[in-house]
Amino acid sequence: MSKKKIVIIEDEPDILEVLSYNLKREGFDVFTATNGTLGLSLAEKVSPDLLLLDLMLPGLDGIEICSSIKNNPATQSTLIIMVTAKGEESDIVLGLGVGADDYITKPFSPKELVARVKAVLRRGQLVDTVPTTEKVRVGDLAIDTSKYEVTIGGKEVRLTATEFRLLHYLASNPGRVFSREQLLSRAMGDDVVVVDRNIDVHIRGIRKKMDMDPPLIETIRGVGYRLRDLA
Ligand code: CA
C-alpha cells in the first residue's frame, strides 16, 4: 500500500515541527509550508490525501486556501482539517461552509491529532465508496431508507419526514461536524417549507424520540451538530 500524503500549512515553526514529526512517525508522507501562498501551490502540486490547514497564515489565509482547493476539480477530493485557536468558532463555521472536513482546536496532543487524521481519512474512504446507501448503521442505530424506518437496538423510532432526512444525513457522515446552514442546504434541500427551517427544533425532536443518554447527536457549541462516531 502506498503511503498516504499529508500537506501541513502552518506558520508557527514549533507546531509545524510537532505535527510533522508525529505524522511521519505514523508512516505518512509529509510535506510542509509556512505561508499560505506557498502552501496552496504545494497542495496543488502534491495533491495530498489530507491537508492540515492553519487558519491564520501570512499570504492567503486558511479559509481562502480551503475554498480554492475545494473549488478546484483537480484537488477537491483532498480532505481538509482546519487547525484553529480557541475562540475562532465563527471561522470554523466559515471553514465548514467552504468545504473543510473537520477541525481541531489548539492546544491538542499529538495523540489526539493522529486519531483525528486517521478518522477523517477513514471517513473520506467511506464517502468515496458509498455515496448514498439505503441502509446506514451507527452503533445501535439503524436507518433503512427503502422502508423509511429508524430503529435503535431493533426498536422502532417514529420520526417526521424532516427529522428522518436530517438524521439520515448526519448518520451517513458520522463524526463529521456540520453547521446549521450546511444541514439546511444539504440535508433538507430546497423542498422544505419555510416554517420547517429551524434545525434546532428538529434536532431536539430527534433526541427526544431517540431517548439516548448521552444523545447520539452532539451539539458543537458555536458551530453546529455532529452524530457521534461509534466505529
Ligand atoms: Ca497561524
Coordinates of C-alpha atoms and ligand atoms in Angstrom, one line a residue:
M1 CA 0.0 0.0 0.0
S2 CA 1.4 3.4 -0.9
K3 CA 1.9 5.9 1.8
K4 CA -0.9 8.5 2.3
K5 CA 0.3 12.0 1.6
I6 CA -0.3 14.9 4.0
V7 CA 0.4 18.5 3.4
I8 CA 0.7 20.8 6.5
I9 CA 0.4 24.5 6.2
E10 CA 1.4 26.2 9.5
D11 CA 3.4 29.3 10.1
E12 CA 4.4 28.5 13.7
P13 CA 7.7 26.5 13.4
D14 CA 7.3 24.7 16.7
I15 CA 3.8 23.5 16.0
L16 CA 4.8 22.6 12.4
E17 CA 7.7 20.5 13.8
V18 CA 5.5 18.6 16.2
L19 CA 2.8 17.9 13.6
S20 CA 5.3 16.8 11.0
Y21 CA 7.2 14.6 13.4
N22 CA 4.2 12.8 14.7
L23 CA 2.6 12.2 11.3
K24 CA 5.9 10.9 9.8
R25 CA 6.2 8.5 12.7
E26 CA 2.8 7.2 11.8
G27 CA 4.0 6.4 8.3
F28 CA 2.6 9.3 6.4
D29 CA 4.4 11.1 3.6
V30 CA 4.6 14.7 5.0
F31 CA 5.1 17.9 3.0
T32 CA 5.1 21.3 4.8
A33 CA 4.8 25.0 4.0
T34 CA 4.9 28.0 6.3
N35 CA 2.8 30.5 4.4
G36 CA -0.5 30.5 2.6
T37 CA 0.6 31.3 -0.9
L38 CA 3.4 28.7 -1.0
G39 CA 1.1 26.2 0.9
L40 CA -1.6 26.4 -1.7
S41 CA 0.8 25.8 -4.6
L42 CA 2.4 22.9 -2.7
A43 CA -1.1 21.4 -2.1
E44 CA -1.9 21.7 -5.8
K45 CA 1.4 20.2 -6.8
V46 CA 1.3 17.3 -4.3
S47 CA -2.4 16.6 -4.4
P48 CA -2.3 15.1 -0.9
D49 CA -4.9 12.8 0.7
L50 CA -5.2 15.2 3.5
L51 CA -4.4 18.8 4.3
L52 CA -3.8 20.1 7.8
L53 CA -4.5 23.8 7.4
D54 CA -3.8 26.5 9.9
L55 CA -6.4 29.4 9.8
M56 CA -4.2 32.4 10.4
L57 CA -1.4 32.5 7.9
P58 CA 0.7 35.0 6.1
G59 CA -0.2 35.3 2.5
L60 CA -3.5 33.6 1.9
D61 CA -5.5 32.6 5.0
G62 CA -6.9 29.1 5.7
I63 CA -10.4 30.0 4.6
E64 CA -9.2 31.2 1.2
I65 CA -7.0 28.1 0.7
C66 CA -9.7 25.7 1.7
S67 CA -12.2 27.4 -0.7
S68 CA -9.7 27.3 -3.5
I69 CA -8.9 23.6 -3.0
K70 CA -12.5 22.5 -2.7
N71 CA -13.5 24.5 -5.8
N72 CA -10.7 23.1 -8.0
P73 CA -11.8 19.8 -9.6
A74 CA -8.2 18.6 -9.6
T75 CA -7.9 18.9 -5.8
Q76 CA -11.4 18.9 -4.4
S77 CA -11.2 15.3 -3.1
T78 CA -8.4 16.4 -0.7
L79 CA -9.6 16.1 2.8
I80 CA -9.1 19.2 4.9
I81 CA -8.7 19.5 8.7
M82 CA -8.6 23.1 9.9
V83 CA -6.3 23.9 12.8
T84 CA -7.8 26.6 14.8
A85 CA -7.2 28.5 18.0
K86 CA -9.7 28.7 20.8
G87 CA -12.3 31.4 20.2
E88 CA -12.3 31.1 16.4
E89 CA -15.7 29.4 16.2
S90 CA -17.0 31.8 13.6
D91 CA -14.0 30.9 11.5
I92 CA -14.8 27.2 11.9
V93 CA -18.3 27.8 10.6
L94 CA -16.9 29.7 7.7
G95 CA -14.4 26.9 7.0
L96 CA -17.0 24.2 7.1
G97 CA -19.1 26.3 4.8
V98 CA -16.3 26.3 2.2
G99 CA -15.9 22.6 2.4
A100 CA -13.4 21.8 5.3
D101 CA -14.0 18.2 6.5
D102 CA -13.2 18.7 10.2
Y103 CA -11.3 21.0 12.5
I104 CA -9.0 20.6 15.6
T105 CA -8.6 23.3 18.2
K106 CA -5.2 24.2 19.7
P107 CA -3.8 23.2 22.0
F108 CA -4.1 19.5 21.2
S109 CA -1.9 16.4 22.0
P110 CA -0.1 14.6 19.2
K111 CA -2.2 11.5 20.0
E112 CA -5.4 13.5 19.5
L113 CA -4.1 14.9 16.2
V114 CA -3.1 11.5 14.8
A115 CA -6.5 10.0 15.9
R116 CA -8.3 12.8 14.1
V117 CA -6.3 12.5 11.0
K118 CA -7.0 8.8 10.8
A119 CA -10.7 9.2 11.5
V120 CA -11.0 11.8 8.7
L121 CA -9.1 9.6 6.2
R122 CA -11.3 6.6 7.2
R123 CA -14.5 8.7 6.7
G124 CA -13.2 10.0 3.4
Q125 CA -12.9 6.4 2.1
L126 CA -16.4 5.7 3.3
V127 CA -17.8 8.7 1.5
D128 CA -16.0 7.7 -1.7
T129 CA -17.3 4.1 -1.8
V130 CA -20.8 4.5 -0.5
P131 CA -22.2 7.9 -1.5
T132 CA -25.9 7.3 -0.6
T133 CA -26.8 4.0 0.9
E134 CA -30.2 2.7 1.7
K135 CA -29.1 1.2 5.0
V136 CA -27.0 3.1 7.5
R137 CA -25.7 1.7 10.8
V138 CA -24.0 3.6 13.6
G139 CA -23.8 1.6 16.8
D140 CA -27.3 0.6 17.8
L141 CA -28.9 3.0 15.3
A142 CA -30.1 1.5 12.0
I143 CA -31.7 3.5 9.2
D144 CA -33.4 1.9 6.2
T145 CA -34.5 4.5 3.6
S146 CA -36.2 1.9 1.4
K147 CA -38.6 1.1 4.3
Y148 CA -38.4 4.6 5.7
E149 CA -37.5 3.1 9.1
V150 CA -35.3 4.0 12.0
T151 CA -34.6 1.6 14.8
I152 CA -32.4 1.7 17.9
G153 CA -31.4 -1.7 19.1
G154 CA -34.2 -3.2 17.0
K155 CA -36.9 -0.9 18.5
E156 CA -38.6 1.4 16.0
V157 CA -38.4 5.2 16.4
R158 CA -41.0 7.2 14.6
L159 CA -39.7 10.5 13.1
T160 CA -41.2 13.2 11.0
A161 CA -40.1 13.4 7.4
T162 CA -37.7 16.3 8.1
E163 CA -36.3 14.6 11.2
F164 CA -35.7 11.4 9.2
R165 CA -33.8 13.3 6.5
L166 CA -31.7 15.1 9.0
L167 CA -30.8 12.0 11.0
H168 CA -30.1 10.1 7.8
Y169 CA -27.7 12.8 6.6
L170 CA -25.9 13.0 10.0
A171 CA -25.7 9.2 10.3
S172 CA -24.2 8.9 6.8
N173 CA -21.4 11.1 7.9
P174 CA -20.7 10.0 11.5
G175 CA -18.1 12.1 13.4
R176 CA -18.3 14.9 11.0
V177 CA -19.4 18.4 12.2
F178 CA -22.0 20.4 10.2
S179 CA -23.1 23.9 10.7
R180 CA -26.8 24.6 10.7
E181 CA -26.5 26.2 7.3
Q182 CA -24.9 23.1 5.9
L183 CA -27.6 20.9 7.3
L184 CA -30.3 23.1 5.9
S185 CA -28.9 23.1 2.4
R186 CA -27.5 19.6 2.2
A187 CA -29.8 17.5 4.4
M188 CA -33.1 19.3 3.9
G189 CA -32.8 20.6 0.3
D190 CA -35.0 23.2 -1.3
D191 CA -38.3 21.5 -0.9
V192 CA -38.6 22.1 2.8
V193 CA -41.2 24.7 3.7
V194 CA -40.1 27.8 5.4
V195 CA -41.6 27.0 8.8
D196 CA -39.6 23.9 8.9
R197 CA -36.2 25.6 8.6
N198 CA -35.3 25.7 12.3
I199 CA -32.6 23.0 12.6
D200 CA -32.5 23.2 16.5
V201 CA -36.2 22.3 16.8
H202 CA -35.8 19.2 14.6
I203 CA -32.6 18.1 16.5
R204 CA -34.5 18.4 19.8
G205 CA -37.3 16.4 18.3
I206 CA -35.0 13.6 17.2
R207 CA -33.2 13.5 20.5
K208 CA -36.4 13.3 22.5
K209 CA -37.7 10.4 20.3
M210 CA -34.4 8.5 20.4
D211 CA -34.1 9.0 24.1
M212 CA -30.4 8.2 24.4
D213 CA -28.1 9.4 27.1
P214 CA -25.8 10.9 26.1
P215 CA -27.6 11.9 23.0
L216 CA -26.2 10.4 19.7
I217 CA -26.3 13.9 18.1
E218 CA -23.9 16.2 19.8
T219 CA -24.2 20.0 19.9
I220 CA -20.8 21.6 19.0
R221 CA -21.0 24.9 20.7
G222 CA -20.9 27.9 18.3
V223 CA -20.6 25.6 15.3
G224 CA -23.4 23.1 14.8
Y225 CA -24.0 19.4 15.2
R226 CA -22.5 16.0 14.7
L227 CA -23.5 12.4 15.2
R228 CA -21.1 10.6 17.4
D229 CA -18.8 8.2 15.5
L230 CA -19.2 4.8 17.3
A231 CA -17.0 2.9 14.9
Ligands
CA1 CA -1.0 30.7 12.4

